[in-house]
mmCIF file of C-alpha atoms and ligand atoms in Angstrom:
data_model
loop_
_atom_site.group_PDB
_atom_site.id
_atom_site.type_symbol
_atom_site.label_atom_id
_atom_site.label_comp_id
_atom_site.label_asym_id
_atom_site.label_seq_id
_atom_site.Cartn_x
_atom_site.Cartn_y
_atom_site.Cartn_z
ATOM 1 C CA UNK A 1 8.464 32.009 25.477
ATOM 2 C CA UNK A 2 10.796 28.593 25.844
ATOM 3 C CA UNK A 3 7.696 26.205 24.878
ATOM 4 C CA UNK A 4 6.774 23.490 27.084
ATOM 5 C CA UNK A 5 6.549 19.643 25.261
ATOM 6 C CA UNK A 6 4.517 16.674 25.859
ATOM 7 C CA UNK A 7 4.906 13.689 25.478
ATOM 8 C CA UNK A 8 2.400 11.132 26.150
ATOM 9 C CA UNK A 9 2.781 6.592 26.491
ATOM 10 C CA UNK A 10 5.876 7.606 27.599
ATOM 11 C CA UNK A 11 7.020 4.658 29.877
ATOM 12 C CA UNK A 12 6.435 2.655 25.970
ATOM 13 C CA UNK A 13 9.810 1.951 23.664
ATOM 14 C CA UNK A 14 9.161 4.812 21.753
ATOM 15 C CA UNK A 15 7.716 7.512 24.001
ATOM 16 C CA UNK A 16 10.822 7.178 26.241
ATOM 17 C CA UNK A 17 12.847 6.980 23.418
ATOM 18 C CA UNK A 18 11.804 10.977 22.464
ATOM 19 C CA UNK A 19 12.146 11.561 25.706
ATOM 20 C CA UNK A 20 15.747 10.595 26.125
ATOM 21 C CA UNK A 21 16.739 12.181 22.890
ATOM 22 C CA UNK A 22 15.108 15.671 23.445
ATOM 23 C CA UNK A 23 17.237 15.367 26.636
ATOM 24 C CA UNK A 24 20.531 14.484 24.913
ATOM 25 C CA UNK A 25 20.753 15.328 21.443
ATOM 26 C CA UNK A 26 17.859 18.013 20.860
ATOM 27 C CA UNK A 27 19.455 19.351 24.666
ATOM 28 C CA UNK A 28 15.589 20.319 26.154
ATOM 29 C CA UNK A 29 15.495 21.496 29.857
ATOM 30 C CA UNK A 30 13.988 19.158 31.784
ATOM 31 C CA UNK A 31 12.005 21.531 33.112
ATOM 32 C CA UNK A 32 10.113 21.450 29.731
ATOM 33 C CA UNK A 33 9.095 18.490 28.886
ATOM 34 C CA UNK A 34 6.064 16.876 30.405
ATOM 35 C CA UNK A 35 5.937 13.072 30.364
ATOM 36 C CA UNK A 36 2.657 11.792 30.619
ATOM 37 C CA UNK A 37 1.291 7.514 30.664
ATOM 38 C CA UNK A 38 -0.659 5.473 32.635
ATOM 39 C CA UNK A 39 2.254 4.178 35.015
ATOM 40 C CA UNK A 40 4.108 7.446 36.403
ATOM 41 C CA UNK A 41 6.052 5.106 38.765
ATOM 42 C CA UNK A 42 8.346 4.011 36.278
ATOM 43 C CA UNK A 43 8.930 7.433 35.029
ATOM 44 C CA UNK A 44 10.881 7.577 38.024
ATOM 45 C CA UNK A 45 14.116 8.496 37.252
ATOM 46 C CA UNK A 46 12.866 11.079 34.726
ATOM 47 C CA UNK A 47 10.921 13.052 37.586
ATOM 48 C CA UNK A 48 14.130 12.895 39.634
ATOM 49 C CA UNK A 49 16.209 15.046 36.744
ATOM 50 C CA UNK A 50 13.424 17.591 36.808
ATOM 51 C CA UNK A 51 10.856 16.253 33.312
ATOM 52 C CA UNK A 52 7.524 16.720 34.672
ATOM 53 C CA UNK A 53 5.711 13.178 35.298
ATOM 54 C CA UNK A 54 2.480 13.040 34.974
ATOM 55 C CA UNK A 55 -0.411 10.012 34.822
ATOM 56 C CA UNK A 56 -2.442 9.982 31.380
ATOM 57 C CA UNK A 57 -5.040 7.581 30.716
ATOM 58 C CA UNK A 58 -6.139 7.780 26.640
ATOM 59 C CA UNK A 59 -9.245 5.265 27.639
ATOM 60 C CA UNK A 60 -9.716 7.989 30.685
ATOM 61 C CA UNK A 61 -10.465 11.293 29.445
ATOM 62 C CA UNK A 62 -11.144 13.243 31.959
ATOM 63 C CA UNK A 63 -7.361 12.299 33.238
ATOM 64 C CA UNK A 64 -6.413 13.993 30.310
ATOM 65 C CA UNK A 65 -7.280 17.578 31.109
ATOM 66 C CA UNK A 66 -5.655 17.916 33.884
ATOM 67 C CA UNK A 67 -2.489 15.763 32.025
ATOM 68 C CA UNK A 68 -2.413 17.987 28.966
ATOM 69 C CA UNK A 69 -2.248 21.845 31.081
ATOM 70 C CA UNK A 70 0.464 24.066 30.249
ATOM 71 C CA UNK A 71 1.261 22.207 26.941
ATOM 72 C CA UNK A 72 2.532 23.996 23.920
ATOM 73 C CA UNK A 73 3.271 20.766 20.804
ATOM 74 C CA UNK A 74 1.982 17.808 22.360
ATOM 75 C CA UNK A 75 2.883 14.255 20.623
ATOM 76 C CA UNK A 76 0.722 11.556 20.784
ATOM 77 C CA UNK A 77 2.067 8.519 20.205
ATOM 78 C CA UNK A 78 -0.294 5.682 18.805
ATOM 79 C CA UNK A 79 -1.444 3.638 21.541
ATOM 80 C CA UNK A 80 -0.857 -0.659 21.316
ATOM 81 C CA UNK A 81 -4.868 -1.092 21.671
ATOM 82 C CA UNK A 82 -5.214 -3.667 18.447
ATOM 83 C CA UNK A 83 -8.764 -5.382 19.182
ATOM 84 C CA UNK A 84 -10.227 -5.702 15.577
ATOM 85 C CA UNK A 85 -13.355 -5.976 17.653
ATOM 86 C CA UNK A 86 -14.510 -1.885 18.027
ATOM 87 C CA UNK A 87 -12.755 1.070 17.674
ATOM 88 C CA UNK A 88 -11.237 1.463 20.786
ATOM 89 C CA UNK A 89 -8.115 2.881 19.744
ATOM 90 C CA UNK A 90 -9.349 5.310 17.351
ATOM 91 C CA UNK A 91 -11.760 6.651 20.235
ATOM 92 C CA UNK A 92 -8.592 6.924 22.762
ATOM 93 C CA UNK A 93 -6.776 8.756 19.656
ATOM 94 C CA UNK A 94 -10.170 10.676 19.348
ATOM 95 C CA UNK A 95 -10.244 12.052 23.006
ATOM 96 C CA UNK A 96 -6.013 12.903 23.222
ATOM 97 C CA UNK A 97 -7.022 15.157 20.420
ATOM 98 C CA UNK A 98 -10.298 16.683 22.070
ATOM 99 C CA UNK A 99 -7.947 17.063 25.043
ATOM 100 C CA UNK A 100 -5.420 18.830 23.236
ATOM 101 C CA UNK A 101 -7.620 21.348 21.742
ATOM 102 C CA UNK A 102 -9.427 21.846 25.202
ATOM 103 C CA UNK A 103 -5.699 22.786 26.552
ATOM 104 C CA UNK A 104 -4.809 25.161 24.499
ATOM 105 C CA UNK A 105 -2.076 23.330 22.358
ATOM 106 C CA UNK A 106 -0.334 24.935 19.793
ATOM 107 C CA UNK A 107 0.871 21.893 18.077
ATOM 108 C CA UNK A 108 -0.295 18.641 17.616
ATOM 109 C CA UNK A 109 2.599 15.416 16.631
ATOM 110 C CA UNK A 110 1.291 12.208 16.554
ATOM 111 C CA UNK A 111 2.597 8.720 15.223
ATOM 112 C CA UNK A 112 1.044 7.637 12.130
ATOM 113 C CA UNK A 113 1.433 4.479 9.408
ATOM 114 C CA UNK A 114 2.455 4.943 5.704
ATOM 115 C CA UNK A 115 -0.833 4.950 3.727
ATOM 116 C CA UNK A 116 -3.096 4.758 5.766
ATOM 117 C CA UNK A 117 -5.764 5.411 3.593
ATOM 118 C CA UNK A 118 -9.111 3.597 3.964
ATOM 119 C CA UNK A 119 -7.735 1.373 0.701
ATOM 120 C CA UNK A 120 -4.947 -0.293 3.089
ATOM 121 C CA UNK A 121 -4.701 -3.403 3.289
ATOM 122 C CA UNK A 122 -3.058 -3.373 7.082
ATOM 123 C CA UNK A 123 -6.245 -4.139 9.407
ATOM 124 C CA UNK A 124 -5.625 -1.171 11.513
ATOM 125 C CA UNK A 125 -5.083 1.559 9.515
ATOM 126 C CA UNK A 126 -8.388 2.503 9.762
ATOM 127 C CA UNK A 127 -7.254 4.143 13.418
ATOM 128 C CA UNK A 128 -4.390 6.061 11.632
ATOM 129 C CA UNK A 129 -6.264 7.389 9.132
ATOM 130 C CA UNK A 130 -9.212 8.910 11.706
ATOM 131 C CA UNK A 131 -6.872 9.799 14.039
ATOM 132 C CA UNK A 132 -5.234 11.807 11.167
ATOM 133 C CA UNK A 133 -8.515 13.053 9.847
ATOM 134 C CA UNK A 134 -9.277 14.171 13.902
ATOM 135 C CA UNK A 135 -6.076 16.190 14.316
ATOM 136 C CA UNK A 136 -7.248 17.661 11.262
ATOM 137 C CA UNK A 137 -10.090 18.797 11.875
ATOM 138 C CA UNK A 138 -8.915 20.392 14.922
ATOM 139 C CA UNK A 139 -7.339 23.526 13.200
ATOM 140 C CA UNK A 140 -4.150 23.146 15.807
ATOM 141 C CA UNK A 141 -0.977 23.052 13.573
ATOM 142 C CA UNK A 142 0.358 19.451 13.201
ATOM 143 C CA UNK A 143 2.785 16.994 12.446
ATOM 144 C CA UNK A 144 2.267 13.563 11.540
ATOM 145 C CA UNK A 145 4.985 10.833 11.780
ATOM 146 C CA UNK A 146 3.939 8.473 9.401
ATOM 147 C CA UNK A 147 6.172 5.559 10.918
ATOM 148 C CA UNK A 148 7.464 2.880 8.374
ATOM 149 C CA UNK A 149 7.606 -0.207 10.332
ATOM 150 C CA UNK A 150 10.505 -0.856 12.929
ATOM 151 C CA UNK A 151 13.156 -2.428 12.511
ATOM 152 C CA UNK A 152 12.440 -4.286 15.462
ATOM 153 C CA UNK A 153 9.509 -5.923 14.442
ATOM 154 C CA UNK A 154 12.232 -8.461 12.145
ATOM 155 C CA UNK A 155 11.911 -10.182 15.958
ATOM 156 C CA UNK A 156 8.670 -11.264 15.397
ATOM 157 C CA UNK A 157 9.478 -13.340 12.311
ATOM 158 C CA UNK A 158 13.382 -14.284 12.157
ATOM 159 C CA UNK A 159 14.068 -16.405 14.684
ATOM 160 C CA UNK A 160 11.589 -18.966 14.204
ATOM 161 C CA UNK A 161 12.758 -18.595 10.320
ATOM 162 C CA UNK A 162 15.500 -18.744 11.180
ATOM 163 C CA UNK A 163 15.625 -21.848 12.866
ATOM 164 C CA UNK A 164 13.153 -24.340 10.628
ATOM 165 C CA UNK A 165 15.435 -22.385 7.834
ATOM 166 C CA UNK A 166 12.207 -21.357 6.200
ATOM 167 C CA UNK A 167 10.878 -18.493 6.025
ATOM 168 C CA UNK A 168 7.003 -18.581 5.398
ATOM 169 C CA UNK A 169 5.651 -15.473 3.785
ATOM 170 C CA UNK A 170 2.932 -13.681 0.918
ATOM 171 C CA UNK A 171 4.737 -10.472 0.655
ATOM 172 C CA UNK A 172 5.768 -11.661 -2.702
ATOM 173 C CA UNK A 173 8.180 -8.716 -4.614
ATOM 174 C CA UNK A 174 7.108 -6.008 -2.125
ATOM 175 C CA UNK A 175 9.484 -4.204 0.048
ATOM 176 C CA UNK A 176 10.415 -2.691 3.270
ATOM 177 C CA UNK A 177 12.778 0.243 4.229
ATOM 178 C CA UNK A 178 12.541 -1.144 8.080
ATOM 179 C CA UNK A 179 14.415 2.030 10.143
ATOM 180 C CA UNK A 180 15.903 0.800 13.717
ATOM 181 C CA UNK A 181 13.163 2.551 17.042
ATOM 182 C CA UNK A 182 15.518 4.837 17.965
ATOM 183 C CA UNK A 183 16.321 6.139 14.746
ATOM 184 C CA UNK A 184 12.921 7.132 14.723
ATOM 185 C CA UNK A 185 12.699 8.399 17.990
ATOM 186 C CA UNK A 186 16.240 10.801 17.355
ATOM 187 C CA UNK A 187 14.277 12.490 13.875
ATOM 188 C CA UNK A 188 10.375 13.022 15.594
ATOM 189 C CA UNK A 189 12.421 14.673 18.831
ATOM 190 C CA UNK A 190 14.284 17.013 16.308
ATOM 191 C CA UNK A 191 10.403 18.093 14.975
ATOM 192 C CA UNK A 192 8.988 18.032 18.156
ATOM 193 C CA UNK A 193 11.392 20.296 19.280
ATOM 194 C CA UNK A 194 12.422 22.475 16.281
ATOM 195 C CA UNK A 195 9.687 24.711 16.948
ATOM 196 C CA UNK A 196 8.018 24.502 13.230
ATOM 197 C CA UNK A 197 4.997 25.983 13.027
ATOM 198 C CA UNK A 198 3.865 24.410 9.840
ATOM 199 C CA UNK A 199 1.862 21.127 9.442
ATOM 200 C CA UNK A 200 3.918 19.159 7.703
ATOM 201 C CA UNK A 201 3.349 15.098 7.100
ATOM 202 C CA UNK A 202 6.886 12.987 6.952
ATOM 203 C CA UNK A 203 6.929 9.519 6.341
ATOM 204 C CA UNK A 204 10.241 7.993 8.436
ATOM 205 C CA UNK A 205 11.727 4.917 6.931
ATOM 206 C CA UNK A 206 15.057 3.195 6.900
ATOM 207 C CA UNK A 207 18.150 3.968 3.637
ATOM 208 C CA UNK A 208 16.635 1.423 1.845
ATOM 209 C CA UNK A 209 13.660 -1.024 0.697
ATOM 210 C CA UNK A 210 13.860 -4.819 0.130
ATOM 211 C CA UNK A 211 12.086 -7.321 -0.502
ATOM 212 C CA UNK A 212 11.579 -10.155 1.539
ATOM 213 C CA UNK A 213 13.739 -12.694 -0.625
ATOM 214 C CA UNK A 214 16.512 -10.008 -0.369
ATOM 215 C CA UNK A 215 15.627 -10.434 3.358
ATOM 216 C CA UNK A 216 16.502 -13.607 4.098
ATOM 217 C CA UNK A 217 19.880 -13.205 1.943
ATOM 218 C CA UNK A 218 21.178 -10.388 4.601
ATOM 219 C CA UNK A 219 19.874 -12.923 7.113
ATOM 220 C CA UNK A 220 22.038 -15.791 5.640
ATOM 221 C CA UNK A 221 24.743 -13.359 5.194
ATOM 222 C CA UNK A 222 24.785 -12.113 8.610
ATOM 223 C CA UNK A 223 24.933 -15.246 10.035
ATOM 224 C CA UNK A 224 25.818 -18.216 8.508
ATOM 225 C CA UNK A 225 22.395 -19.929 8.132
ATOM 226 C CA UNK A 226 19.853 -20.868 5.285
ATOM 227 C CA UNK A 227 17.201 -19.439 4.695
ATOM 228 C CA UNK A 228 14.547 -20.077 2.349
ATOM 229 C CA UNK A 229 11.494 -17.681 1.334
ATOM 230 C CA UNK A 230 8.410 -19.724 0.144
ATOM 231 C CA UNK A 231 5.704 -17.650 -0.811
ATOM 232 C CA UNK A 232 1.826 -18.843 0.018
ATOM 233 C CA UNK A 233 -1.152 -17.367 -0.704
ATOM 234 C CA UNK A 234 -2.795 -15.843 2.358
ATOM 235 C CA UNK A 235 -5.485 -17.993 3.683
ATOM 236 C CA UNK A 236 -2.658 -20.523 4.220
ATOM 237 C CA UNK A 237 -0.248 -18.103 5.818
ATOM 238 C CA UNK A 238 -3.421 -17.151 7.674
ATOM 239 C CA UNK A 239 -4.062 -21.037 8.798
ATOM 240 C CA UNK A 240 0.171 -21.086 9.362
ATOM 241 C CA UNK A 241 0.229 -18.632 11.790
ATOM 242 C CA UNK A 242 -2.644 -19.376 13.905
ATOM 243 C CA UNK A 243 -1.378 -23.299 13.900
ATOM 244 C CA UNK A 244 1.806 -21.206 15.578
ATOM 245 C CA UNK A 245 -0.625 -20.082 18.523
ATOM 246 C CA UNK A 246 -1.181 -16.995 17.752
ATOM 247 C CA UNK A 247 -4.892 -15.754 18.475
ATOM 248 C CA UNK A 248 -6.493 -15.304 14.801
ATOM 249 C CA UNK A 249 -7.234 -11.471 15.117
ATOM 250 C CA UNK A 250 -3.698 -11.522 14.868
ATOM 251 C CA UNK A 251 -2.807 -13.265 12.413
ATOM 252 C CA UNK A 252 -4.912 -12.040 10.603
ATOM 253 C CA UNK A 253 -3.279 -8.584 11.021
ATOM 254 C CA UNK A 254 0.153 -10.070 10.154
ATOM 255 C CA UNK A 255 -1.271 -11.647 7.785
ATOM 256 C CA UNK A 256 -2.733 -7.838 6.104
ATOM 257 C CA UNK A 257 1.165 -6.770 6.653
ATOM 258 C CA UNK A 258 2.492 -8.656 3.972
ATOM 259 C CA UNK A 259 -0.675 -7.970 1.835
ATOM 260 C CA UNK A 260 -0.015 -4.241 2.514
ATOM 261 C CA UNK A 261 3.266 -5.346 1.374
ATOM 262 C CA UNK A 262 3.091 -7.154 -1.620
ATOM 263 C CA UNK A 263 1.231 -4.387 -2.771
ATOM 264 C CA UNK A 264 3.741 -1.536 -2.779
ATOM 265 C CA UNK A 265 2.351 0.528 -0.675
ATOM 266 C CA UNK A 266 5.463 0.200 2.631
ATOM 267 C CA UNK A 267 8.053 0.161 0.039
ATOM 268 C CA UNK A 268 9.219 3.830 0.192
ATOM 269 C CA UNK A 269 12.575 5.038 1.370
ATOM 270 C CA UNK A 270 12.618 8.594 2.785
ATOM 271 C CA UNK A 271 15.507 10.235 3.971
ATOM 272 C CA UNK A 272 13.716 11.732 6.872
ATOM 273 C CA UNK A 273 15.038 10.636 9.535
ATOM 274 C CA UNK A 274 18.732 12.237 8.866
ATOM 275 C CA UNK A 275 17.462 15.541 7.186
ATOM 276 C CA UNK A 276 15.810 15.668 10.858
ATOM 277 C CA UNK A 277 17.942 13.821 13.007
ATOM 278 C CA UNK A 278 21.218 14.680 10.949
ATOM 279 C CA UNK A 279 22.243 11.325 12.187
ATOM 280 C CA UNK A 280 22.966 8.288 10.057
ATOM 281 C CA UNK A 281 20.777 5.968 10.566
ATOM 282 C CA UNK A 282 21.097 2.271 10.887
ATOM 283 C CA UNK A 283 21.143 -0.016 8.103
ATOM 284 C CA UNK A 284 19.365 -3.594 7.669
ATOM 285 C CA UNK A 285 23.075 -4.782 8.322
ATOM 286 C CA UNK A 286 23.960 -3.757 10.832
ATOM 287 C CA UNK A 287 20.425 -3.956 12.614
ATOM 288 C CA UNK A 288 21.566 -7.572 12.079
ATOM 289 C CA UNK A 289 25.062 -7.929 12.939
ATOM 290 C CA UNK A 290 24.360 -6.512 16.266
ATOM 291 C CA UNK A 291 21.219 -8.247 17.030
ATOM 292 C CA UNK A 292 22.994 -11.860 15.208
ATOM 293 C CA UNK A 293 23.067 -13.556 18.808
ATOM 294 C CA UNK A 294 19.112 -12.632 19.812
ATOM 295 C CA UNK A 295 18.485 -13.772 15.997
ATOM 296 C CA UNK A 296 19.448 -16.868 16.079
ATOM 297 C CA UNK A 297 17.989 -17.723 19.840
HETATM 298 N N1 NAP B 301 5.993 1.131 13.713
HETATM 299 C C1 NAP B 301 6.015 -0.045 13.770
HETATM 300 O O1 NAP B 301 6.538 -0.810 14.134
HETATM 301 C C2 NAP B 301 4.955 -0.466 14.913
HETATM 302 C C3 NAP B 301 5.342 -1.599 15.211
HETATM 303 C C4 NAP B 301 4.780 -1.567 16.744
HETATM 304 C C5 NAP B 301 3.895 -0.689 17.257
HETATM 305 N N2 NAP B 301 4.005 0.597 16.297
HETATM 306 C C6 NAP B 301 2.885 1.459 17.450
HETATM 307 O O2 NAP B 301 3.697 2.949 17.606
HETATM 308 C C7 NAP B 301 3.540 2.706 19.181
HETATM 309 C C8 NAP B 301 4.734 2.779 19.589
HETATM 310 O O3 NAP B 301 5.910 1.987 19.725
HETATM 311 P P1 NAP B 301 6.225 0.982 21.043
HETATM 312 O O4 NAP B 301 7.495 0.091 20.479
HETATM 313 O O5 NAP B 301 6.644 2.446 21.411
HETATM 314 O O6 NAP B 301 5.533 0.223 21.382
HETATM 315 P P2 NAP B 301 5.068 -0.167 22.995
HETATM 316 O O7 NAP B 301 6.246 -0.378 23.488
HETATM 317 O O8 NAP B 301 4.469 -0.997 23.307
HETATM 318 O O9 NAP B 301 4.048 0.804 24.143
HETATM 319 C C9 NAP B 301 2.685 1.228 23.642
HETATM 320 C C10 NAP B 301 2.056 2.690 23.561
HETATM 321 O O10 NAP B 301 1.173 2.651 23.812
HETATM 322 C C11 NAP B 301 0.692 3.660 25.006
HETATM 323 N N3 NAP B 301 -1.010 3.529 25.180
HETATM 324 C C12 NAP B 301 -1.419 2.467 25.576
HETATM 325 N N4 NAP B 301 -2.455 2.135 26.206
HETATM 326 C C13 NAP B 301 -2.674 4.010 26.435
HETATM 327 C C14 NAP B 301 -4.131 3.961 26.966
HETATM 328 N N5 NAP B 301 -5.018 3.637 26.998
HETATM 329 N N6 NAP B 301 -3.639 5.985 26.736
HETATM 330 C C15 NAP B 301 -2.537 6.555 27.145
HETATM 331 N N7 NAP B 301 -1.615 5.131 25.854
HETATM 332 C C16 NAP B 301 -1.580 3.977 26.199
HETATM 333 C C17 NAP B 301 1.648 3.253 25.841
HETATM 334 O O11 NAP B 301 1.822 4.145 26.799
HETATM 335 P P3 NAP B 301 1.920 3.741 28.626
HETATM 336 O O12 NAP B 301 2.499 2.681 28.885
HETATM 337 O O13 NAP B 301 3.208 5.047 29.129
HETATM 338 O O14 NAP B 301 1.031 4.577 29.476
HETATM 339 C C18 NAP B 301 2.831 3.337 25.120
HETATM 340 O O15 NAP B 301 3.813 4.598 25.031
HETATM 341 C C19 NAP B 301 2.469 1.292 19.520
HETATM 342 O O16 NAP B 301 2.000 1.490 20.447
HETATM 343 C C20 NAP B 301 1.557 1.152 18.675
HETATM 344 O O17 NAP B 301 1.182 2.223 17.889
HETATM 345 C C21 NAP B 301 4.796 0.574 15.543
#
């Protein structure tokens, strides 16, 4: 029997890319794909191709009952909700897990983060850990994709750092193996389409882990612009980020990434992207070269 694969958050960058890889490299028939989103009109092109597009909002559990009907394997894409003052994001994900259980889904997949346990310095790690726990408690066989940081995240810090020649950080000698978001999507699509029955936890990263100093040196090589890395205490970094007009809670989240990096909890490099997708992941140098103009702003 051919399984029906469902992807939530299908109008987001990652969700959309997963569906494109299901239709492309994984050769899944459009009739076997359900795309759910808060904005079905934004996926009209998928509907025209024969993908079933349904409305689903994790804030509205009633919407999930219809949305998940008939799905065999469901990928829950974590939401972009980052309100530190509530547990709204965890509740959103718990609602999605409950709906999958009620719909009789046979396999559940989720986009988590590396090392999300309660000791994580990342301020939203608890959302991912809590969701992983909810998935395990549901009894549904699962695939958890612990996604490392996207190369695209570097657009947040690098343009300003390159322009000023100074990159303020508290990441110390900690490493990150940034991965292209599209490479992660390719790996997730492969995992979803694999038909695997066992429960698995994968950590998806780029091919090589770099310190901030090493990233800065690569940036200089690629752009020709000198970039000095300046290590500052967490508190000073928080104040600096706030002074740039970033709201306090977001500034605290950004600095918690540096604390996490410094602690070594995001320093791993795995070959899981290539193992799952069969394609060579984009290197950091390739990302910088492809985006040189945008990074130079
Ligand atoms: N690993 C990393 O470096 C990194 C970086 C940024 C974010 N993330 C996480 O990975 C996720 C996917 O990344 P992305 O780049 O695709 O982010 P994005 O383009 O900002 O997409 C946000 C996603 O959240 C979904 N969403 C928001 N509110 C929702 C709700 N109430 N119910 C159901 N879905 C909801 C959106 O779905 P619709 O709009 O289609 O409803 C969309 O899929 C993010 O949401 C975030 O949790 C990871």
